[in-house]
PDB file of C-alpha atoms in Angstrom:
ATOM      1  CA  UNK L 481     126.804 100.758 142.362  1.00 64.00           C
ATOM      2  CA  UNK L 482     125.597  99.635 138.925  1.00 70.00           C
ATOM      3  CA  UNK L 483     125.789 100.477 135.241  1.00 59.00           C
ATOM      4  CA  UNK L 484     123.630 101.699 132.377  1.00 52.00           C
ATOM      5  CA  UNK L 485     123.875 102.173 128.618  1.00 46.00           C
ATOM      6  CA  UNK L 486     124.540 105.880 128.091  1.00 52.00           C
ATOM      7  CA  UNK L 487     124.428 105.881 124.305  1.00 60.00           C
ATOM      8  CA  UNK L 488     124.204 103.640 121.247  1.00 64.00           C
ATOM      9  CA  UNK L 489     126.308 103.552 118.104  1.00 72.00           C
ATOM     10  CA  UNK L 490     123.318 103.784 115.740  1.00 77.00           C
ATOM     11  CA  UNK L 491     120.209 105.943 115.657  1.00 79.00           C
ATOM     12  CA  UNK L 492     116.964 104.114 114.899  1.00 75.00           C
ATOM     13  CA  UNK L 493     116.631 105.798 111.494  1.00 76.00           C
ATOM     14  CA  UNK L 494     120.140 104.614 110.563  1.00 81.00           C
ATOM     15  CA  UNK L 495     119.265 101.048 111.603  1.00 80.00           C
ATOM     16  CA  UNK L 496     116.096 101.151 109.514  1.00 78.00           C
ATOM     17  CA  UNK L 497     118.109 102.072 106.444  1.00 77.00           C
ATOM     18  CA  UNK L 498     120.638  99.287 107.106  1.00 79.00           C
ATOM     19  CA  UNK L 499     117.901  96.697 107.622  1.00 78.00           C
ATOM     20  CA  UNK L 500     116.149  97.749 104.407  1.00 72.00           C
ATOM     21  CA  UNK L 501     119.319  97.291 102.377  1.00 71.00           C
ATOM     22  CA  UNK L 502     119.948  93.850 103.905  1.00 70.00           C
ATOM     23  CA  UNK L 503     116.415  92.492 103.487  1.00 66.00           C
ATOM     24  CA  UNK L 504     116.239  93.067  99.760  1.00 58.00           C
ATOM     25  CA  UNK L 505     119.835  92.724  98.665  1.00 54.00           C
ATOM     26  CA  UNK L 506     119.969  90.410  95.630  1.00 48.00           C
ATOM     27  CA  UNK L 507     123.351  89.092  96.761  1.00 45.00           C
ATOM     28  CA  UNK L 508     122.321  87.873 100.233  1.00 48.00           C
ATOM     29  CA  UNK L 509     120.308  84.737 100.897  1.00 52.00           C
ATOM     30  CA  UNK L 510     117.140  84.851 102.978  1.00 61.00           C
ATOM     31  CA  UNK L 511     118.832  83.022 105.863  1.00 62.00           C
ATOM     32  CA  UNK L 512     121.857  85.321 105.824  1.00 59.00           C
ATOM     33  CA  UNK L 513     119.592  88.345 105.649  1.00 65.00           C
ATOM     34  CA  UNK L 514     117.562  87.167 108.621  1.00 71.00           C
ATOM     35  CA  UNK L 515     120.690  86.692 110.754  1.00 73.00           C
ATOM     36  CA  UNK L 516     122.040  90.121 109.800  1.00 76.00           C
ATOM     37  CA  UNK L 517     118.722  91.809 110.567  1.00 76.00           C
ATOM     38  CA  UNK L 518     118.591  90.161 113.990  1.00 77.00           C
ATOM     39  CA  UNK L 519     122.092  91.443 114.737  1.00 82.00           C
ATOM     40  CA  UNK L 520     121.162  94.941 113.613  1.00 81.00           C
ATOM     41  CA  UNK L 521     118.027  94.917 115.778  1.00 77.00           C
ATOM     42  CA  UNK L 522     120.201  94.130 118.785  1.00 76.00           C
ATOM     43  CA  UNK L 523     121.929  97.483 118.293  1.00 74.00           C
ATOM     44  CA  UNK L 524     118.778  99.237 119.544  1.00 75.00           C
ATOM     45  CA  UNK L 525     116.311  98.742 122.390  1.00 69.00           C
ATOM     46  CA  UNK L 526     113.482  96.224 122.802  1.00 64.00           C
ATOM     47  CA  UNK L 527     110.923  98.606 121.310  1.00 62.00           C
ATOM     48  CA  UNK L 528     112.784  98.967 118.010  1.00 63.00           C
ATOM     49  CA  UNK L 529     111.120  96.009 116.266  1.00 63.00           C
ATOM     50  CA  UNK L 530     107.664  97.559 116.724  1.00 61.00           C
ATOM     51  CA  UNK L 531     108.854 100.992 115.635  1.00 60.00           C
ATOM     52  CA  UNK L 532     109.878  99.728 112.177  1.00 56.00           C
ATOM     53  CA  UNK L 533     106.643  97.851 111.410  1.00 54.00           C
ATOM     54  CA  UNK L 534     105.573 100.615 108.988  1.00 54.00           C
ATOM     55  CA  UNK L 535     108.677 100.442 106.834  1.00 50.00           C
ATOM     56  CA  UNK L 536     108.473  97.996 103.911  1.00 47.00           C
ATOM     57  CA  UNK L 537     111.238  97.769 101.362  1.00 47.00           C
ATOM     58  CA  UNK L 538     111.994  96.579  97.838  1.00 40.00           C
ATOM     59  CA  UNK L 539     115.612  97.193  96.585  1.00 43.00           C
ATOM     60  CA  UNK L 540     118.573  99.131  97.970  1.00 41.00           C
ATOM     61  CA  UNK L 541     118.704 102.769  98.963  1.00 37.00           C
ATOM     62  CA  UNK L 542     120.839 105.379  97.330  1.00 38.00           C
ATOM     63  CA  UNK L 543     122.828 108.273  98.764  1.00 41.00           C
ATOM     64  CA  UNK L 544     120.892 111.516  98.684  1.00 52.00           C
ATOM     65  CA  UNK L 545     122.005 115.128  98.957  1.00 55.00           C
ATOM     66  CA  UNK L 546     119.067 115.913 101.249  1.00 67.00           C
ATOM     67  CA  UNK L 547     120.597 116.233 104.724  1.00 70.00           C
ATOM     68  CA  UNK L 548     117.180 115.939 106.394  1.00 77.00           C
ATOM     69  CA  UNK L 549     116.379 112.428 105.168  1.00 76.00           C
ATOM     70  CA  UNK L 550     117.026 110.628 108.466  1.00 74.00           C
ATOM     71  CA  UNK L 551     114.927 113.162 110.365  1.00 84.00           C
ATOM     72  CA  UNK L 552     112.189 112.908 107.731  1.00 87.00           C
ATOM     73  CA  UNK L 553     112.142 109.106 108.034  1.00 85.00           C
ATOM     74  CA  UNK L 554     111.898 109.324 111.809  1.00 88.00           C
ATOM     75  CA  UNK L 555     109.112 111.933 111.729  1.00 92.00           C
ATOM     76  CA  UNK L 556     107.097 110.010 109.118  1.00 93.00           C
ATOM     77  CA  UNK L 557     107.437 106.787 111.067  1.00 91.00           C
ATOM     78  CA  UNK L 558     106.171 108.566 114.182  1.00 92.00           C
ATOM     79  CA  UNK L 559     103.228 110.061 112.301  1.00 94.00           C
ATOM     80  CA  UNK L 560     102.251 106.708 110.782  1.00 93.00           C
ATOM     81  CA  UNK L 561     102.442 104.984 114.149  1.00 91.00           C
ATOM     82  CA  UNK L 562     100.334 107.683 115.818  1.00 93.00           C
ATOM     83  CA  UNK L 563      97.882 108.005 112.865  1.00 94.00           C
ATOM     84  CA  UNK L 564      98.639 111.714 112.519  1.00 95.00           C
ATOM     85  CA  UNK L 565      98.850 113.982 109.484  1.00 96.00           C
ATOM     86  CA  UNK L 566     102.168 115.460 108.412  1.00 97.00           C
ATOM     87  CA  UNK L 567     103.062 118.818 106.913  1.00 96.00           C
ATOM     88  CA  UNK L 568     106.159 119.227 104.763  1.00 96.00           C
ATOM     89  CA  UNK L 569     107.798 121.046 101.892  1.00 95.00           C
ATOM     90  CA  UNK L 570     107.987 119.002  98.692  1.00 93.00           C
ATOM     91  CA  UNK L 571     110.846 119.941  96.389  1.00 90.00           C
ATOM     92  CA  UNK L 572     112.198 119.553  92.869  1.00 86.00           C
ATOM     93  CA  UNK L 573     115.714 120.101  91.561  1.00 81.00           C
ATOM     94  CA  UNK L 574     116.477 123.327  89.749  1.00 77.00           C
ATOM     95  CA  UNK L 575     119.186 123.956  87.160  1.00 76.00           C
ATOM     96  CA  UNK L 576     121.456 124.955  90.041  1.00 78.00           C
ATOM     97  CA  UNK L 577     121.274 121.299  91.230  1.00 72.00           C
ATOM     98  CA  UNK L 578     119.602 122.409  94.455  1.00 82.00           C
ATOM     99  CA  UNK L 579     116.182 121.527  95.850  1.00 84.00           C
ATOM    100  CA  UNK L 580     113.459 124.159  95.514  1.00 89.00           C
ATOM    101  CA  UNK L 581     109.862 124.054  96.850  1.00 91.00           C
ATOM    102  CA  UNK L 582     107.273 123.048  94.266  1.00 89.00           C
ATOM    103  CA  UNK L 583     104.797 125.524  95.738  1.00 85.00           C
ATOM    104  CA  UNK L 584     104.777 128.196  98.416  1.00 84.00           C
ATOM    105  CA  UNK L 585     102.403 126.546 100.877  1.00 90.00           C
ATOM    106  CA  UNK L 586     103.356 123.214 102.500  1.00 93.00           C
ATOM    107  CA  UNK L 587     101.781 119.881 101.624  1.00 95.00           C
ATOM    108  CA  UNK L 588      99.468 118.362 104.255  1.00 96.00           C
ATOM    109  CA  UNK L 589      99.389 114.597 103.841  1.00 96.00           C
ATOM    110  CA  UNK L 590      97.822 111.524 105.429  1.00 96.00           C
ATOM    111  CA  UNK L 591     100.831 109.142 105.672  1.00 95.00           C
ATOM    112  CA  UNK L 592     100.299 105.366 105.433  1.00 94.00           C
ATOM    113  CA  UNK L 593     103.477 103.522 104.431  1.00 92.00           C
ATOM    114  CA  UNK L 594     107.129 104.017 103.557  1.00 90.00           C
ATOM    115  CA  UNK L 595     108.686 101.821 100.882  1.00 87.00           C
ATOM    116  CA  UNK L 596     112.003 101.628  99.062  1.00 78.00           C
ATOM    117  CA  UNK L 597     111.824 100.866  95.353  1.00 77.00           C
ATOM    118  CA  UNK L 598     114.294 101.193  92.456  1.00 71.00           C
ATOM    119  CA  UNK L 599     116.858 102.786  94.765  1.00 64.00           C
ATOM    120  CA  UNK L 600     114.544 105.475  96.157  1.00 74.00           C
ATOM    121  CA  UNK L 601     112.495 105.839  99.339  1.00 80.00           C
ATOM    122  CA  UNK L 602     108.822 106.741  98.924  1.00 89.00           C
ATOM    123  CA  UNK L 603     106.010 107.814 101.211  1.00 93.00           C
ATOM    124  CA  UNK L 604     102.617 106.371 100.261  1.00 93.00           C
ATOM    125  CA  UNK L 605      99.906 108.734 101.434  1.00 93.00           C
ATOM    126  CA  UNK L 606      96.867 110.782 100.535  1.00 93.00           C
ATOM    127  CA  UNK L 607      95.823 114.430 100.409  1.00 94.00           C
ATOM    128  CA  UNK L 608      92.300 115.188 101.640  1.00 92.00           C
ATOM    129  CA  UNK L 609      91.148 116.714  98.338  1.00 90.00           C
ATOM    130  CA  UNK L 610      91.849 113.435  96.499  1.00 89.00           C
ATOM    131  CA  UNK L 611      90.434 109.915  96.886  1.00 89.00           C
ATOM    132  CA  UNK L 612      93.495 107.970  95.748  1.00 87.00           C
ATOM    133  CA  UNK L 613      96.985 107.149  96.985  1.00 89.00           C
ATOM    134  CA  UNK L 614      99.885 109.453  96.137  1.00 90.00           C
ATOM    135  CA  UNK L 615     103.621 108.702  96.172  1.00 91.00           C
ATOM    136  CA  UNK L 616     106.197 111.180  97.453  1.00 93.00           C
ATOM    137  CA  UNK L 617     109.965 110.771  97.106  1.00 88.00           C
ATOM    138  CA  UNK L 618     111.264 111.002 100.662  1.00 87.00           C
ATOM    139  CA  UNK L 619     114.581 112.449  99.533  1.00 84.00           C
ATOM    140  CA  UNK L 620     112.597 115.404  98.116  1.00 87.00           C
ATOM    141  CA  UNK L 621     110.835 116.103 101.439  1.00 92.00           C
ATOM    142  CA  UNK L 622     112.122 118.782 103.836  1.00 92.00           C
ATOM    143  CA  UNK L 623     110.841 120.694 106.877  1.00 93.00           C
ATOM    144  CA  UNK L 624     108.489 117.940 108.000  1.00 95.00           C
ATOM    145  CA  UNK L 625     106.222 118.381 111.028  1.00 95.00           C
ATOM    146  CA  UNK L 626     103.928 115.844 112.684  1.00 95.00           C
ATOM    147  CA  UNK L 627     100.523 117.481 113.216  1.00 95.00           C
ATOM    148  CA  UNK L 628      98.068 116.759 116.002  1.00 95.00           C
ATOM    149  CA  UNK L 629      95.255 116.218 113.476  1.00 95.00           C
ATOM    150  CA  UNK L 630      94.311 112.559 113.062  1.00 95.00           C
ATOM    151  CA  UNK L 631      94.998 111.223 109.582  1.00 95.00           C
ATOM    152  CA  UNK L 632      92.256 110.073 107.242  1.00 93.00           C
ATOM    153  CA  UNK L 633      91.539 106.352 107.280  1.00 92.00           C
ATOM    154  CA  UNK L 634      92.911 104.569 104.219  1.00 90.00           C
ATOM    155  CA  UNK L 635      89.637 102.640 103.952  1.00 90.00           C
ATOM    156  CA  UNK L 636      87.922 105.875 102.885  1.00 89.00           C
ATOM    157  CA  UNK L 637      89.950 105.906  99.654  1.00 88.00           C
ATOM    158  CA  UNK L 638      88.811 104.497  96.340  1.00 83.00           C
ATOM    159  CA  UNK L 639      89.711 100.813  96.062  1.00 79.00           C
ATOM    160  CA  UNK L 640      90.993 100.617  99.649  1.00 84.00           C
ATOM    161  CA  UNK L 641      87.699  99.628 101.284  1.00 82.00           C
ATOM    162  CA  UNK L 642      88.993  96.111 101.971  1.00 82.00           C
ATOM    163  CA  UNK L 643      92.435  97.232 103.073  1.00 82.00           C
ATOM    164  CA  UNK L 644      95.815  97.886 101.517  1.00 85.00           C
ATOM    165  CA  UNK L 645      97.754  95.117  99.767  1.00 83.00           C
ATOM    166  CA  UNK L 646     101.335  96.426  99.553  1.00 82.00           C
ATOM    167  CA  UNK L 647     102.826  93.687  97.287  1.00 79.00           C
ATOM    168  CA  UNK L 648      99.914  94.119  94.851  1.00 81.00           C
ATOM    169  CA  UNK L 649     100.271  97.904  94.943  1.00 81.00           C
ATOM    170  CA  UNK L 650     104.011  97.755  94.245  1.00 78.00           C
ATOM    171  CA  UNK L 651     103.571  95.239  91.411  1.00 76.00           C
ATOM    172  CA  UNK L 652     101.064  97.576  89.735  1.00 77.00           C
ATOM    173  CA  UNK L 653     103.142 100.740  90.286  1.00 81.00           C
ATOM    174  CA  UNK L 654     106.498  99.669  88.874  1.00 76.00           C
ATOM    175  CA  UNK L 655     107.696 103.269  88.425  1.00 74.00           C
ATOM    176  CA  UNK L 656     105.774 104.612  91.440  1.00 79.00           C
ATOM    177  CA  UNK L 657     103.488 106.735  89.260  1.00 78.00           C
ATOM    178  CA  UNK L 658     100.084 107.711  90.596  1.00 75.00           C
ATOM    179  CA  UNK L 659      96.877 107.226  88.630  1.00 76.00           C
ATOM    180  CA  UNK L 660      94.590 104.428  87.489  1.00 82.00           C
ATOM    181  CA  UNK L 661      95.490 100.774  87.199  1.00 86.00           C
ATOM    182  CA  UNK L 662      94.472  99.047  83.954  1.00 92.00           C
ATOM    183  CA  UNK L 663      94.574  95.530  82.568  1.00 94.00           C
ATOM    184  CA  UNK L 664      97.250  95.368  79.868  1.00 96.00           C
ATOM    185  CA  UNK L 665      97.810  92.649  77.265  1.00 97.00           C
ATOM    186  CA  UNK L 666     101.367  92.365  75.957  1.00 96.00           C
ATOM    187  CA  UNK L 667     102.961  90.301  73.198  1.00 96.00           C
ATOM    188  CA  UNK L 668     106.545  89.577  74.145  1.00 95.00           C
ATOM    189  CA  UNK L 669     109.322  86.994  73.997  1.00 94.00           C
ATOM    190  CA  UNK L 670     109.643  83.933  76.209  1.00 93.00           C
ATOM    191  CA  UNK L 671     113.256  84.959  76.771  1.00 91.00           C
ATOM    192  CA  UNK L 672     111.868  88.096  78.488  1.00 92.00           C
ATOM    193  CA  UNK L 673     110.722  86.035  81.493  1.00 92.00           C
ATOM    194  CA  UNK L 674     113.596  87.218  83.703  1.00 89.00           C
ATOM    195  CA  UNK L 675     112.733  90.852  83.041  1.00 88.00           C
ATOM    196  CA  UNK L 676     109.006  90.244  83.461  1.00 90.00           C
ATOM    197  CA  UNK L 677     109.522  88.608  86.847  1.00 87.00           C
ATOM    198  CA  UNK L 678     111.923  91.387  87.895  1.00 82.00           C
ATOM    199  CA  UNK L 679     109.310  94.035  87.113  1.00 86.00           C
ATOM    200  CA  UNK L 680     105.978  92.315  87.826  1.00 86.00           C
ATOM    201  CA  UNK L 681     106.874  89.438  90.150  1.00 81.00           C
ATOM    202  CA  UNK L 682     104.461  86.538  89.682  1.00 82.00           C
ATOM    203  CA  UNK L 683     101.405  88.784  89.338  1.00 83.00           C
ATOM    204  CA  UNK L 684     101.073  88.475  85.554  1.00 90.00           C
ATOM    205  CA  UNK L 685      99.250  85.759  83.600  1.00 93.00           C
ATOM    206  CA  UNK L 686     100.644  83.929  80.566  1.00 94.00           C
ATOM    207  CA  UNK L 687      97.747  83.716  78.111  1.00 95.00           C
ATOM    208  CA  UNK L 688      99.525  81.596  75.497  1.00 93.00           C
ATOM    209  CA  UNK L 689     103.033  80.822  74.291  1.00 91.00           C
ATOM    210  CA  UNK L 690     104.796  79.458  71.234  1.00 91.00           C
ATOM    211  CA  UNK L 691     108.152  77.862  71.952  1.00 89.00           C
ATOM    212  CA  UNK L 692     109.019  77.662  68.239  1.00 90.00           C
ATOM    213  CA  UNK L 693     109.094  81.411  67.620  1.00 92.00           C
ATOM    214  CA  UNK L 694     109.944  82.394  71.227  1.00 91.00           C
ATOM    215  CA  UNK L 695     106.707  84.384  71.628  1.00 93.00           C
ATOM    216  CA  UNK L 696     103.954  84.639  74.212  1.00 94.00           C
ATOM    217  CA  UNK L 697     101.086  86.862  75.305  1.00 96.00           C
ATOM    218  CA  UNK L 698     100.697  87.974  78.888  1.00 94.00           C
ATOM    219  CA  UNK L 699      98.130  89.942  80.871  1.00 96.00           C
ATOM    220  CA  UNK L 700      99.031  92.171  83.820  1.00 94.00           C
ATOM    221  CA  UNK L 701      97.413  94.824  85.981  1.00 92.00           C
ATOM    222  CA  UNK L 702      99.632  97.902  85.921  1.00 91.00           C
ATOM    223  CA  UNK L 703      99.526 101.631  86.437  1.00 89.00           C
ATOM    224  CA  UNK L 704      98.657 103.255  83.101  1.00 91.00           C
ATOM    225  CA  UNK L 705     101.514 105.791  83.104  1.00 90.00           C
ATOM    226  CA  UNK L 706     104.041 103.258  84.344  1.00 90.00           C
ATOM    227  CA  UNK L 707     103.169 100.826  81.555  1.00 93.00           C
ATOM    228  CA  UNK L 708     103.629 103.616  78.992  1.00 94.00           C
ATOM    229  CA  UNK L 709     107.256 104.099  80.037  1.00 92.00           C
ATOM    230  CA  UNK L 710     107.876 100.370  80.512  1.00 94.00           C
ATOM    231  CA  UNK L 711     106.726  99.751  76.935  1.00 94.00           C
ATOM    232  CA  UNK L 712     109.124 102.403  75.646  1.00 94.00           C
ATOM    233  CA  UNK L 713     111.976 100.875  77.619  1.00 93.00           C
ATOM    234  CA  UNK L 714     111.345  97.330  76.354  1.00 95.00           C
ATOM    235  CA  UNK L 715     109.897  98.242  72.956  1.00 93.00           C
ATOM    236  CA  UNK L 716     112.408  96.067  71.101  1.00 94.00           C
ATOM    237  CA  UNK L 717     111.057  92.980  72.862  1.00 95.00           C
ATOM    238  CA  UNK L 718     107.469  93.781  73.870  1.00 95.00           C
ATOM    239  CA  UNK L 719     104.335  95.108  72.147  1.00 96.00           C
ATOM    240  CA  UNK L 720     101.289  96.426  74.017  1.00 96.00           C
ATOM    241  CA  UNK L 721      98.164  94.980  72.377  1.00 96.00           C
ATOM    242  CA  UNK L 722      95.565  96.572  74.638  1.00 95.00           C
ATOM    243  CA  UNK L 723      94.088  98.845  75.835  1.00 95.00           C
ATOM    244  CA  UNK L 724      93.834 100.661  72.505  1.00 96.00           C
ATOM    245  CA  UNK L 725      94.304 104.126  73.999  1.00 96.00           C
ATOM    246  CA  UNK L 726      97.617 103.152  75.580  1.00 95.00           C
ATOM    247  CA  UNK L 727      98.758 101.410  72.401  1.00 96.00           C
ATOM    248  CA  UNK L 728      98.086 104.574  70.351  1.00 96.00           C
ATOM    249  CA  UNK L 729      99.903 106.817  72.852  1.00 96.00           C
ATOM    250  CA  UNK L 730     102.945 104.534  72.690  1.00 96.00           C
ATOM    251  CA  UNK L 731     102.824 104.561  68.882  1.00 96.00           C
ATOM    252  CA  UNK L 732     102.632 108.384  68.812  1.00 96.00           C
ATOM    253  CA  UNK L 733     105.540 108.669  71.228  1.00 95.00           C
ATOM    254  CA  UNK L 734     107.699 106.284  69.212  1.00 94.00           C
ATOM    255  CA  UNK L 735     107.062 108.289  66.052  1.00 94.00           C
ATOM    256  CA  UNK L 736     108.165 111.464  67.833  1.00 94.00           C
ATOM    257  CA  UNK L 737     111.288 109.706  69.082  1.00 93.00           C
ATOM    258  CA  UNK L 738     112.054 108.375  65.598  1.00 93.00           C
ATOM    259  CA  UNK L 739     111.683 111.884  64.233  1.00 92.00           C
ATOM    260  CA  UNK L 740     114.376 113.163  66.594  1.00 93.00           C
ATOM    261  CA  UNK L 741     116.859 110.631  65.189  1.00 91.00           C
ATOM    262  CA  UNK L 742     115.972 110.899  61.502  1.00 85.00           C
ATOM    263  CA  UNK L 743     118.491 112.659  59.267  1.00 72.00           C
TER     264      UNK L 743
END
């Protein structure tokens, strides 16, 4: 008398994770990625494409020990789509290698976007007592509930009056730290271009360059705390020239590090 599809091989949250890994794999061309994504979308229903409009990705995911991750992704996606607040427990690892709540009471967050960056999934949101965006590692979130309270508009936040530019936000928050964005001037090597593009995309400006000594100066908008750690990571090949406060903090940190290795 007829037929119907009783079940599907993949849950929507599983398909989202697969699509994310395909879209930003460095080993798959754009055309190949597009074909694979279309095939993956066919594994769900016609409403699936709209349901993943809030998920934006950068590189691949990693395997987490948090067994609730798929449920968390699904709940957050629902909350974002319905413009509702979420309540969850935010955790940190203890010396027993298990997740433990950071505080007794749950976090109540206005959720805006989910992104994958540097192998981790993040929720970009806001807490009512602050006027800036905050990043939460999704693999550290447990016990999530979608509340009936409408979430705060992102346009009420500082710097978001004209809307949210995700590529710009990700370029400025290379380590997903929260805090202020500053204009940084860096002296580096021309041979660092691959690394600079990997970290900052095309959102930095080359102020001058000298092919003879393989040097150049660049200017980039970046999260203050993120630039501190980036400068430590690439200190052999890059020198922060300004702002002065950041330069001094890097210098102090390097002296402390050198002290740990002195004999």
